[in-house]
Coordinates of C-alpha atoms in Angstrom, one line a residue:
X196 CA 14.5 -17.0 32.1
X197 CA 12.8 -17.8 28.9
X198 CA 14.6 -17.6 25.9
X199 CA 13.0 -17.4 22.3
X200 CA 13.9 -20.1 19.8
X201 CA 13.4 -18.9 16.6
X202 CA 13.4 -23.0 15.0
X203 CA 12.0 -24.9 17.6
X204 CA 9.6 -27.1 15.1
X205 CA 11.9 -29.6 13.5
X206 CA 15.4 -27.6 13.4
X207 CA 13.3 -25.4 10.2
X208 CA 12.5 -22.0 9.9
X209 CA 9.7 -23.0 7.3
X210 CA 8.0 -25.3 9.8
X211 CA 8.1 -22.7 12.3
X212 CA 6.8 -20.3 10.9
X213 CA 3.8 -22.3 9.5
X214 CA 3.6 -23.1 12.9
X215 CA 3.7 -19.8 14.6
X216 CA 1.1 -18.2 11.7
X217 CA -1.9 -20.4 13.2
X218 CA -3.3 -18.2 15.6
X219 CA -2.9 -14.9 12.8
X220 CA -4.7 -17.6 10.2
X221 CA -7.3 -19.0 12.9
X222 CA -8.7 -15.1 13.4
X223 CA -8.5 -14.2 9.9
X224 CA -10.7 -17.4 8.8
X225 CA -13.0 -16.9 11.8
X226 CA -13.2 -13.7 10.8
X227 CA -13.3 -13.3 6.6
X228 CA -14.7 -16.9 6.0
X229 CA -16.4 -18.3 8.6
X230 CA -17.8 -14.7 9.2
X231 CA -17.6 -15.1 12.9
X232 CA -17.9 -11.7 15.5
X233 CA -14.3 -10.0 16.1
X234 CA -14.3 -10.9 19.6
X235 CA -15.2 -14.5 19.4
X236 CA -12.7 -14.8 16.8
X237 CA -9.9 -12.6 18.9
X238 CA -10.5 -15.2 22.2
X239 CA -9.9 -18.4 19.9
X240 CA -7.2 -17.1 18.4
X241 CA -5.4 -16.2 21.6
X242 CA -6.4 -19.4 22.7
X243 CA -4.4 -20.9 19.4
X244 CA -1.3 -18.3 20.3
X245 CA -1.4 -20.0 24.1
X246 CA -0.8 -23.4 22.8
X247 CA 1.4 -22.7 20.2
X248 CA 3.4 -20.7 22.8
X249 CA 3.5 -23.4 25.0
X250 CA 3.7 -26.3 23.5
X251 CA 5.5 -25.6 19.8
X252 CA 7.6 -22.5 21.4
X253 CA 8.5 -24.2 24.7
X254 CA 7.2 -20.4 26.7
X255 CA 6.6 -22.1 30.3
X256 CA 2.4 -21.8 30.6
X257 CA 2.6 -18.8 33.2
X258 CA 4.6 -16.6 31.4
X259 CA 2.6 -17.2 28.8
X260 CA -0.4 -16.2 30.4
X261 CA 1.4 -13.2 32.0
X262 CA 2.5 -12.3 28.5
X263 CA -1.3 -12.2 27.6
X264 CA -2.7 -10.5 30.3
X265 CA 0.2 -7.2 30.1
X266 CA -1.0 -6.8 26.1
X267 CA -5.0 -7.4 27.7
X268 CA -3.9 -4.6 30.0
X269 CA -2.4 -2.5 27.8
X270 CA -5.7 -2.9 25.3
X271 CA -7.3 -1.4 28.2
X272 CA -5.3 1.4 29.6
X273 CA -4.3 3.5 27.7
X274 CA -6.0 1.9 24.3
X275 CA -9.4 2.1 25.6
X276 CA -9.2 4.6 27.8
X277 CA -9.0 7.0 25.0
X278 CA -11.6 5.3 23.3
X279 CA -14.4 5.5 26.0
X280 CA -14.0 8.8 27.1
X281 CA -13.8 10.6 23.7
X282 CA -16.7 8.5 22.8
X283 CA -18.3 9.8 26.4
X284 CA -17.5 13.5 25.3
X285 CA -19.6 12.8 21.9
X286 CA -22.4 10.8 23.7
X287 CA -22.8 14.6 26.2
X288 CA -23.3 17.0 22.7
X289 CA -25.9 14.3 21.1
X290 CA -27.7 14.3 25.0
X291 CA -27.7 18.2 24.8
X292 CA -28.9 17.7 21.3
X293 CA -25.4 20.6 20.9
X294 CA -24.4 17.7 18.2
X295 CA -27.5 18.7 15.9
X296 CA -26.6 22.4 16.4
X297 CA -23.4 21.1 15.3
X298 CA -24.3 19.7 11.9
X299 CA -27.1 22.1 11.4
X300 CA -23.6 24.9 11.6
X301 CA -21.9 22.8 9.3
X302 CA -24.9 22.7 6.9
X303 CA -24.6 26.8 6.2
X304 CA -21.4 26.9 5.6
X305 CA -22.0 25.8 2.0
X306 CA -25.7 24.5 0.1
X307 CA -22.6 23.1 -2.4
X308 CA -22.7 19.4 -1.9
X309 CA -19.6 18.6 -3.3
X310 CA -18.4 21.2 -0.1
X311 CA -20.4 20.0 2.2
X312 CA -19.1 16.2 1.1
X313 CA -16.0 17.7 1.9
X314 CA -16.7 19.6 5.1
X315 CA -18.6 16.9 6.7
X316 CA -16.8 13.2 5.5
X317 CA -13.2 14.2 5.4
X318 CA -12.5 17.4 7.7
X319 CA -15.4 16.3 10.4
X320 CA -14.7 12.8 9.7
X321 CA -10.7 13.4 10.4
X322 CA -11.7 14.9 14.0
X323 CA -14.2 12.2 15.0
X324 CA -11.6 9.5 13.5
X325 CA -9.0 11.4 16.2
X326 CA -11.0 11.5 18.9
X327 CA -12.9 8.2 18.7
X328 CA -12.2 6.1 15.9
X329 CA -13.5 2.5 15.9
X330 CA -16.5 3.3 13.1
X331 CA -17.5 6.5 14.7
X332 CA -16.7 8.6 11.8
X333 CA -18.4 6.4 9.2
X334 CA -21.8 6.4 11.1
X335 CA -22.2 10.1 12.0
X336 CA -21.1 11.7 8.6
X337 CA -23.2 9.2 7.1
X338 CA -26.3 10.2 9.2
X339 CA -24.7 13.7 8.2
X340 CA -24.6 13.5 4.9
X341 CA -28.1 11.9 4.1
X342 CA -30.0 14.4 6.8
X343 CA -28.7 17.0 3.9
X344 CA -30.4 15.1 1.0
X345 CA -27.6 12.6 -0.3
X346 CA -28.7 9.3 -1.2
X347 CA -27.8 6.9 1.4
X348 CA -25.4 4.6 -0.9
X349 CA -23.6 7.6 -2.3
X350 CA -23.5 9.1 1.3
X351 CA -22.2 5.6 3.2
X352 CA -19.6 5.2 -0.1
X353 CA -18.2 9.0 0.6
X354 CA -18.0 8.5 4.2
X355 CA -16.1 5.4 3.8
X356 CA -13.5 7.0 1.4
X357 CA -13.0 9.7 3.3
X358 CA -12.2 7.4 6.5
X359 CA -8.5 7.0 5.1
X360 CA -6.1 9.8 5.6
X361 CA -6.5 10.4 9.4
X362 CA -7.1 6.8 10.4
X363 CA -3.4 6.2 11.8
X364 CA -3.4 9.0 13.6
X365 CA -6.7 8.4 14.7
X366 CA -8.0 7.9 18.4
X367 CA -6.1 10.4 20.1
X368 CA -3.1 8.6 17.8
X369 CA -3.8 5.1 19.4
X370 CA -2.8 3.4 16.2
X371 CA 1.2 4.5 16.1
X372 CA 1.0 4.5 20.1
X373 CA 0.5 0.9 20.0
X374 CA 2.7 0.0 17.2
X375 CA 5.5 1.7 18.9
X376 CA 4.5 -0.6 21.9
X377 CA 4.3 -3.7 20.0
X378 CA 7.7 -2.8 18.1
X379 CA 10.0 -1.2 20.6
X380 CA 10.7 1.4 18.9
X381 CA 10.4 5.5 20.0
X382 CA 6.6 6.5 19.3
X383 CA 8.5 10.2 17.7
X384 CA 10.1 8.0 15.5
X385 CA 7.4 5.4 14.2
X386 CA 5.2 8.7 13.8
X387 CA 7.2 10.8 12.5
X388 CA 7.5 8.5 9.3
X389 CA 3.9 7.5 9.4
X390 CA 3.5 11.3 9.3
X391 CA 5.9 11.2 5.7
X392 CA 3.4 8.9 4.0
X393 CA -0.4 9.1 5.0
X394 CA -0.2 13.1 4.2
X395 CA 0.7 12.1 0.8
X396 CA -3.3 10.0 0.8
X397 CA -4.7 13.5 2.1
X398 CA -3.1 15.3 -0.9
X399 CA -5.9 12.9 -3.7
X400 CA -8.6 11.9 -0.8
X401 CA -10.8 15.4 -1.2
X402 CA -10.0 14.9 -5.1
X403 CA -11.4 11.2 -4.9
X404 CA -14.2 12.8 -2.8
X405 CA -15.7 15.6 -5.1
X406 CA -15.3 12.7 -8.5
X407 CA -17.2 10.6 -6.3
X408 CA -20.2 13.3 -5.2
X409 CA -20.5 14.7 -8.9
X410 CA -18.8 12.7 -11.1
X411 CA -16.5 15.0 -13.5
X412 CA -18.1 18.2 -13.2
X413 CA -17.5 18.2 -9.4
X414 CA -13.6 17.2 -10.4
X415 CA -13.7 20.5 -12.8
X416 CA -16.3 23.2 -10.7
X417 CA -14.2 22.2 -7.1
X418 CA -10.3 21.2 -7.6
X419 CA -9.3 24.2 -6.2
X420 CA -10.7 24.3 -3.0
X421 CA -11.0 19.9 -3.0
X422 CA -6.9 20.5 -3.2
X423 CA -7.0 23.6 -0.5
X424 CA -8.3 21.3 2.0
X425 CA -6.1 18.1 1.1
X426 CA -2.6 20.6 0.8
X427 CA -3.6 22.2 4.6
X428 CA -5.1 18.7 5.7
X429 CA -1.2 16.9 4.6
X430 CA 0.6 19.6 5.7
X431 CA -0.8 20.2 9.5
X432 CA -0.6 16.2 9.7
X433 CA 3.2 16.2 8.6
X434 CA 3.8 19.0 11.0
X435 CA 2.4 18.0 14.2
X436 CA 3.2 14.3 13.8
X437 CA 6.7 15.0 13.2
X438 CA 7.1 18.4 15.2
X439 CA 4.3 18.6 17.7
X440 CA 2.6 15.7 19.1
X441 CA 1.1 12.1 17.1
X442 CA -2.0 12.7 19.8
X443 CA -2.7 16.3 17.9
X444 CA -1.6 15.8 14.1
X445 CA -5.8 14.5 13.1
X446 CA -7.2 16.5 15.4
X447 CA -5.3 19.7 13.9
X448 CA -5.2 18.9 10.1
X449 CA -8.8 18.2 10.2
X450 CA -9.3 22.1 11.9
X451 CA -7.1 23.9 9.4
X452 CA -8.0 21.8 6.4
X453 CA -11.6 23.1 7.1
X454 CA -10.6 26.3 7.5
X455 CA -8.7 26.2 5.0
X456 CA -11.5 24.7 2.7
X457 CA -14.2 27.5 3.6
X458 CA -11.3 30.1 3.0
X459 CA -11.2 29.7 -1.2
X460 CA -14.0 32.0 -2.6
X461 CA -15.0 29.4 -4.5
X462 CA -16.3 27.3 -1.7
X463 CA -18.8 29.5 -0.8
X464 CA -20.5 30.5 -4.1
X465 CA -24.0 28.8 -4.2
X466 CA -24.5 25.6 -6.0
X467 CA -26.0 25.5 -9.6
X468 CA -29.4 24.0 -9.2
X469 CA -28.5 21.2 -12.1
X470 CA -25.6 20.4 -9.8
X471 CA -28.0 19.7 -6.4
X472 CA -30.8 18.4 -8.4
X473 CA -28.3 15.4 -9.3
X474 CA -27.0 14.8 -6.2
X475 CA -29.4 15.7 -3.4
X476 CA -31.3 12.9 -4.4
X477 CA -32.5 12.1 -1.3
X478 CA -34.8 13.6 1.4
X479 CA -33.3 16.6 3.3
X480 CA -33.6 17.0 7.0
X481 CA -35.9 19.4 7.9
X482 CA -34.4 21.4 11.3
X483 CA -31.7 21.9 9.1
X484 CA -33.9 25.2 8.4
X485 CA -34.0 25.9 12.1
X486 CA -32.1 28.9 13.5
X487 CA -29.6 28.5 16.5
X488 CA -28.4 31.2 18.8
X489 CA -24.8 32.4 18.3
X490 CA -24.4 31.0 21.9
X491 CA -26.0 27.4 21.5
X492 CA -23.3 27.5 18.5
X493 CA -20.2 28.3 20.7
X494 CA -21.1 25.9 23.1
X495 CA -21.4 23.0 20.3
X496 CA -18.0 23.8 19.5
X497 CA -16.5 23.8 22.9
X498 CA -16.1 19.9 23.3
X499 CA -13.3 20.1 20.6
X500 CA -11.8 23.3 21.6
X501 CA -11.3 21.9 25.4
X502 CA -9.0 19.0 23.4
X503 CA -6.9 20.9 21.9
X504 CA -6.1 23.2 24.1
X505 CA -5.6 20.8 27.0
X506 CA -3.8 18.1 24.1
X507 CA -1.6 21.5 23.5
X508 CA -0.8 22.3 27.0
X509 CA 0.2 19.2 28.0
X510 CA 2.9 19.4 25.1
X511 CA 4.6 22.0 26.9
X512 CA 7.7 20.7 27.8
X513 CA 7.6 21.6 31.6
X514 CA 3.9 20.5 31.3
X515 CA 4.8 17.2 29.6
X516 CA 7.4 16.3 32.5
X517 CA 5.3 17.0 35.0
X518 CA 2.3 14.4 34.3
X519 CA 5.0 12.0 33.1
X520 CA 6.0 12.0 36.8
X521 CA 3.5 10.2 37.4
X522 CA 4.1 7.5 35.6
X523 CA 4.7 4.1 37.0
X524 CA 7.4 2.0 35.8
X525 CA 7.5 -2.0 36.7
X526 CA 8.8 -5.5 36.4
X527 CA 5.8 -7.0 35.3
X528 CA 5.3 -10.0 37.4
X529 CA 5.9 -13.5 36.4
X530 CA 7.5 -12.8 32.8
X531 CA 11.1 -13.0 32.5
X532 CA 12.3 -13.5 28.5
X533 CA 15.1 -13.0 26.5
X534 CA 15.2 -12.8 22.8
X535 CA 17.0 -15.2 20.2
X536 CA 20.2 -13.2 21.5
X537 CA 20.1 -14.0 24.6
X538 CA 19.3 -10.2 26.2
X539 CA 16.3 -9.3 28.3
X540 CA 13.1 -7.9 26.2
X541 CA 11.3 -4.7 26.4
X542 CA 8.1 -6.5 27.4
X543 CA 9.6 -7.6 30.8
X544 CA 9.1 -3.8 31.9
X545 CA 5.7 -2.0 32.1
X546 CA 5.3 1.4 31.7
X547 CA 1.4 2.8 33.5
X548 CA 1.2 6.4 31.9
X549 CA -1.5 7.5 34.6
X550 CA -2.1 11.1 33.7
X551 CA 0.1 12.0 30.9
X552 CA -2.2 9.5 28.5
X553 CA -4.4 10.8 25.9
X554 CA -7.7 9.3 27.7
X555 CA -7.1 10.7 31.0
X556 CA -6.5 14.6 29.0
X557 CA -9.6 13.8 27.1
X558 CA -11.2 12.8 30.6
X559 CA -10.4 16.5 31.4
X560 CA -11.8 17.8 28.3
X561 CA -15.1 15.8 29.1
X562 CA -15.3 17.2 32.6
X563 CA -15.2 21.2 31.2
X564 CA -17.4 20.1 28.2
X565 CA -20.5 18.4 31.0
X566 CA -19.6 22.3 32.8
X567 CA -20.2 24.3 29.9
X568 CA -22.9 22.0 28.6
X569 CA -24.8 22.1 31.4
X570 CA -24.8 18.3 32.5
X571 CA -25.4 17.1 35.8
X572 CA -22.8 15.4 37.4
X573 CA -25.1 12.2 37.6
X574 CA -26.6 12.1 34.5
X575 CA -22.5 12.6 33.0
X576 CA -21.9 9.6 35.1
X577 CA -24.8 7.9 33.5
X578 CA -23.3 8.3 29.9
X579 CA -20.3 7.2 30.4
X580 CA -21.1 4.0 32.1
X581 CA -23.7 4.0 29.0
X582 CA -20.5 4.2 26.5
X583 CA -18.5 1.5 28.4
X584 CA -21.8 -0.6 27.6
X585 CA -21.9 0.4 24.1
X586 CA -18.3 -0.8 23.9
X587 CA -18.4 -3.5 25.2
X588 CA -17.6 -6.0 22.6
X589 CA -14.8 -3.7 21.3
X590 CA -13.2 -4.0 24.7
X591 CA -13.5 -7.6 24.5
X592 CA -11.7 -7.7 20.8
X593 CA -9.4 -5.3 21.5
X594 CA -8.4 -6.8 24.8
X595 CA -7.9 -10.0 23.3
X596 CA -6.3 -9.2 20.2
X597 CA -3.6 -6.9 22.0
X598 CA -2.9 -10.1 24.1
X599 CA -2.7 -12.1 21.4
X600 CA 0.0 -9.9 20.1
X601 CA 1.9 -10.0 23.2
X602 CA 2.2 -13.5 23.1
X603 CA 2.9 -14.2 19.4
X604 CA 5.3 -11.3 20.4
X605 CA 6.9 -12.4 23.6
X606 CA 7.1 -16.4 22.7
X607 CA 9.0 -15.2 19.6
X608 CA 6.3 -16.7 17.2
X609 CA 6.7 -12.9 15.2
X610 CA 10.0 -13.3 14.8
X611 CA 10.3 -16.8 13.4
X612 CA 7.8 -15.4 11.1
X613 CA 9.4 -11.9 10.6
X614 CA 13.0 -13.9 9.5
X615 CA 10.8 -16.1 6.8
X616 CA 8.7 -13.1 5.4
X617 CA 12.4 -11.4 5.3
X618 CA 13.4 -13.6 2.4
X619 CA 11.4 -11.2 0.4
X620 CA 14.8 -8.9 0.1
X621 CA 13.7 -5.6 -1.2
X622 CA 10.2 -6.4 -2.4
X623 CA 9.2 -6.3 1.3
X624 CA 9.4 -2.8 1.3
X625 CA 6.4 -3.1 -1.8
X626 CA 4.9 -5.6 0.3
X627 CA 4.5 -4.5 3.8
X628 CA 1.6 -2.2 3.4
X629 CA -0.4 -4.5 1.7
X630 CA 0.3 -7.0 5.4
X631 CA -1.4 -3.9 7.3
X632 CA -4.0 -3.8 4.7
X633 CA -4.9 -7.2 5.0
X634 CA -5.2 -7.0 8.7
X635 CA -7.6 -3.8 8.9
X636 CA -9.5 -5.4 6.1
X637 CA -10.0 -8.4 8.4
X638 CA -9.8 -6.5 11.8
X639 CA -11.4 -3.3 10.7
X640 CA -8.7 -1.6 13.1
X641 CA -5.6 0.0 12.3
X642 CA -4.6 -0.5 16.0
X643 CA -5.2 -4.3 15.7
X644 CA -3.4 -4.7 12.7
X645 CA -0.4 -2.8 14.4
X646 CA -0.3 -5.1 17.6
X647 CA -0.7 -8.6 15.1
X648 CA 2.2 -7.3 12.5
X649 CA 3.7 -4.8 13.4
X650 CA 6.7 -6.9 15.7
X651 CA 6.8 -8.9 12.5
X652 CA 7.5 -5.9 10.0
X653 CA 10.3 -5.1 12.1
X654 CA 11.8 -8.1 12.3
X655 CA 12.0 -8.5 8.6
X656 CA 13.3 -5.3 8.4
X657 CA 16.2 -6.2 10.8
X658 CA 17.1 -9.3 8.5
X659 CA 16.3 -7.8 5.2
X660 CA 19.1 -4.8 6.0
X661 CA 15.8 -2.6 5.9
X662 CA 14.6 0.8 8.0
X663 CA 12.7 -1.0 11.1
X664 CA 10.5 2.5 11.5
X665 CA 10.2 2.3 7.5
X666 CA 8.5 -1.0 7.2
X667 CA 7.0 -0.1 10.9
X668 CA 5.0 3.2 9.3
X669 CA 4.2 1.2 6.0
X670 CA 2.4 -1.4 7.9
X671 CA 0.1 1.5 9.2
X672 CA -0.2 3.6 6.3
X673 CA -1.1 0.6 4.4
X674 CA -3.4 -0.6 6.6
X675 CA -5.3 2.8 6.8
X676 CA -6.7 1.7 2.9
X677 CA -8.0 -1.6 4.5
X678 CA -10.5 0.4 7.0
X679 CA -13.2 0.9 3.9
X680 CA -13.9 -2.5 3.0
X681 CA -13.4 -3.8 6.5
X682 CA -16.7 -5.8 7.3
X683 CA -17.2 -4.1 10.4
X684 CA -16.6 -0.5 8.6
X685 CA -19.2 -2.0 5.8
X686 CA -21.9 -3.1 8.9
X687 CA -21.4 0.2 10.0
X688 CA -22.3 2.4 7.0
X689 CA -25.2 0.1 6.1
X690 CA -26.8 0.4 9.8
X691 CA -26.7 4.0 9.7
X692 CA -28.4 5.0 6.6
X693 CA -30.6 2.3 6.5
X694 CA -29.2 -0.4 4.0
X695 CA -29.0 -3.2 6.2
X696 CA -27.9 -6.5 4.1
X697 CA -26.1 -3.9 1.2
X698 CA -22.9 -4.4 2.5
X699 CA -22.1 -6.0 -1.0
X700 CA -23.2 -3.2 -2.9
X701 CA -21.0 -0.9 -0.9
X702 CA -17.9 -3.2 -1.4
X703 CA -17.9 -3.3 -4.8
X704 CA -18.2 0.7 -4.8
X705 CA -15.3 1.3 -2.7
X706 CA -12.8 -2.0 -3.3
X707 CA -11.7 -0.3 -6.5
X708 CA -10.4 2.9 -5.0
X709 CA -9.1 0.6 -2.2
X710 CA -6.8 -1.1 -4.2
X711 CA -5.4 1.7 -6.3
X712 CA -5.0 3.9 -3.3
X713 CA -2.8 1.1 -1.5
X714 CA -1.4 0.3 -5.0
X715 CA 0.3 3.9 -4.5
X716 CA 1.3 3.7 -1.4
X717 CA 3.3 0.2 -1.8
X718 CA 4.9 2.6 -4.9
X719 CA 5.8 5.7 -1.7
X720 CA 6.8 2.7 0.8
X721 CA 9.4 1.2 -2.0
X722 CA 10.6 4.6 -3.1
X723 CA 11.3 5.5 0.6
X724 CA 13.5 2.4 0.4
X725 CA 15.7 3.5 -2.2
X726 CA 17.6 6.4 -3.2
X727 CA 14.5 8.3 -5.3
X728 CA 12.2 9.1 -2.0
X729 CA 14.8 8.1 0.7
X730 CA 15.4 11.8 1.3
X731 CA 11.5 12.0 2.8
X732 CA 12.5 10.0 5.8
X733 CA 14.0 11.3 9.0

């Protein structure tokens, strides 16, 4: 048996810690200054997190490597999983050309920009962000947004903003699925407080949205529905990540705040023409004239409707037990650790969820959407092997940052540096969303930031006499604000609207609201740690 040392360099907490941060610093060089690709930088640093395992931490060099390769595999089932196949279901409606039937439906609902800002980056965006994540939502409303006349900066700047509120639930709620992994702690719990602060973001996003598309005259002309939307949007996401399911709270905010958008009056009164002329500045699409049958429509929506129905069935309690049966729980081989305390870790066990994951249910939704969409078997086959492709270098950084957490995690390098960061007392609580900030900023992945600090989080919390799922959540909801000036989010938004080299230009437009949005919620995260917002949490 292994057993973590929480000093081993020196006898000294400080030199251990300095020690144990060198694989987290080596990626986040690579990555920010040296400016090298995530998944380069991912490998070296788990190369950095091997040695310092082994040789500073004492971790014999085959656990070690086990360590590494059960966080690899957990990066790639059930992390991935989900990832590929909702990005499969997406790749079927833009085959079918059902995604431009899509956009061309969402285009009629309102000729009101600031509405169709709001339809399109944050509602749309929310249920892209929860059934792919990973950029997807920045590139398509983008795309969306300037086929519909915006100008491509303002289009790639609203896009990114609106990428905030759904981001920790997003992916089919990868994000919180992981940091209860990486934690320990019960995925209901780490949600459900996750689920207490990122609806509060949702409640001044669509504000943030329509000031952005028209300055102050959108702020005055749309409030009231720009508030509709953001009050249904928080108050779905609080429900269903607290009473329903993590895997459903995007995917049904993002459906009722829409509905609930298009429902005010005041949503669907034509645009002034002073208010398009200023911002439709660019060149609008021109099938968006084209008319669809009422069919072609229904079967453009399907896709989404097969998810949650078959997300919501399989929350049905005798449902739910029955896939979890077959799950498959093991000793995973060749690892064998204790913690500073001398009793076995979590990590020693693997837990397979074969069926009962969110990528094999959104499997099933992609099998009834290739029925109703009319796509041969092969040619289904085709895409998906086309979307593994497409992902591949994802795979390769998730993978190896997710192993890389495991063994910062299982060596105890985390906690030697959770016990220094506790000395922070009660300003951690003010500080820990700025750590998960700083790591999607860097990362451009809420799930990555979870796997590299969320372990670390909670064991500050233990020695700071802090809430474990408090700090836990705050390093999620804080990193959520990190996803619009993440380079990769930044690439993104520049590729798909054609300013390629801008990324600068785009940073500077969105770091402001950045910073004050994560400025307000280190202000939520410190309240919830005292007696003025401590009532919020479970």
């Amino acid at each position: 048996m292994f057993v973590q040392q929480l000093e081993p360099v020196g006898g000294s907490l400080g030199l251990s810690a300095l020690v144990a941060a060198l694989p987290l610093v080596t990626v986040l060089v690579l990555l920010g200054a040296v400016r090298m690709k995530a998944h380069r930088a991912g490998l070296i640093g788990l190369g950095v997190a091997v040695l310092v395992a082994w040789l500073a931490y004492g971790m014999p060099l085959g656990q070690t490597l086990s360590s590494g390769a059960q966080g690899a595999l957990f990066g790639l089932f059930p992390i991935l999983w989900i990832v590929v196949n909702a990005l499969w279901v997406y790749r079927m409606t833009v085959r079918t050309r059902h995604f431009d039937i899509l956009r061309r439906s969402f285009g009629r609902l309102s000729d009101d920009p600031r509405i169709q800002a709001l339809v399109i980056a944050f509602c749309f965006g929310a249920l892209l962000e929860a059934l792919a994540g990973f950029g997807a939502p920045v590139a398509i409303c983008s795309v969306m947004l300037v086929a519909l006349g915006f100008d491509p900066v303002k289009a790639a700047v609203v896009s990114l903003v609106a990428n905030t509120a759904p981001v920790a639930f997003g992916a089919m709620g990868t994000p919180v699925v992981t940091l209860a992994q990486v934690t320990g702690l019960p995925l209901d719990s780490v949600a459900s407080v996750v689920g207490r602060q990122t609806p509060l973001l949702a409640l001044v996003v669509p504000l943030v949205l329509v000031g952005l598309v028209d300055g102050r005259r959108g702020l005055r002309e749309t409030w009231v529905p720009a508030l509709a939307c953001g009050v249904a949007f928080a108050a779905v996401q609080f429900a269903a990540s607290n009473y329903v399911s993590a895997q459903l709270a995007d995917i049904g905010a993002a459906l009722i705040g829409a509905a609930a958008l298009v429902a005010v009056p005041q949503a669907r009164r034509p645009a002034a023409e002073p208010v398009r002329a200023a911002v439709l500045t660019g060149v609008r699409s021109e099938d968006l004239d084209e008319e669809d049958p009422r069919r072609e429509v229904l079967r453009a929506y399907a896709p989404y409707a097969f998810i949650v129905v078959i997300f919501s069935l399989a929350q049905i309690p005798a449902v739910k037990d029955r896939l979890a049966e077959a799950n498959r729980v093991f000793d995973w081989p060749f690892l064998n650790v204790a913690g500073p305390d001398g009793h076995p870790v979590s990590g020693n066990v693997f837990t397979l969820p074969l069926v009962s994951t969110g990528g094999t249910l959104v499997l099933i939704a992609g099998l009834c959407t290739a029925v109703v969409l009319g796509v041969h078997a092969r040619v289904a086959a085709r895409e998906w092997l086309a979307t593994v492709h497409e992902l591949r270098f994802a795979i390769l950084t998730v993978t190896s940052v997710l192993a890389l957490a495991y063994v910062m995690n299982l060596s105890g390098q985390a906690a030697t540096i959770g016990h220094f960061v506790a000395a922070a007392g009660a300003g951690l609580a003010f500080l820990s969303p700025v750590l998960g900030w700083f790591g999607v900023a860097v990362s451009g992945s809420d799930t990555s930031a979870n796997a590299l600090f969320g372990a670390l989080q909670v064991t500050a919390a233990q020695q700071s006499g802090l809430s474990p799922e408090l700090l836990a959540a705050a390093n999620s909801s804080g990193g959520v604000l990190g996803k619009m000036i993440s380079p990769q989010n930044l690439t993104i938004a520049c590729a798909a609207v054609g300013l390629a080299g801008r990324e600068g230009d785009l940073l500077r437009k969105v770091l402001p609201w950045s910073l004050g949005l994560l400025l307000v919620m280190c202000l939520i995260v410190f309240a919830q740690s005292t007696a003025v917002l401590s009532w919020m949490l479970p």
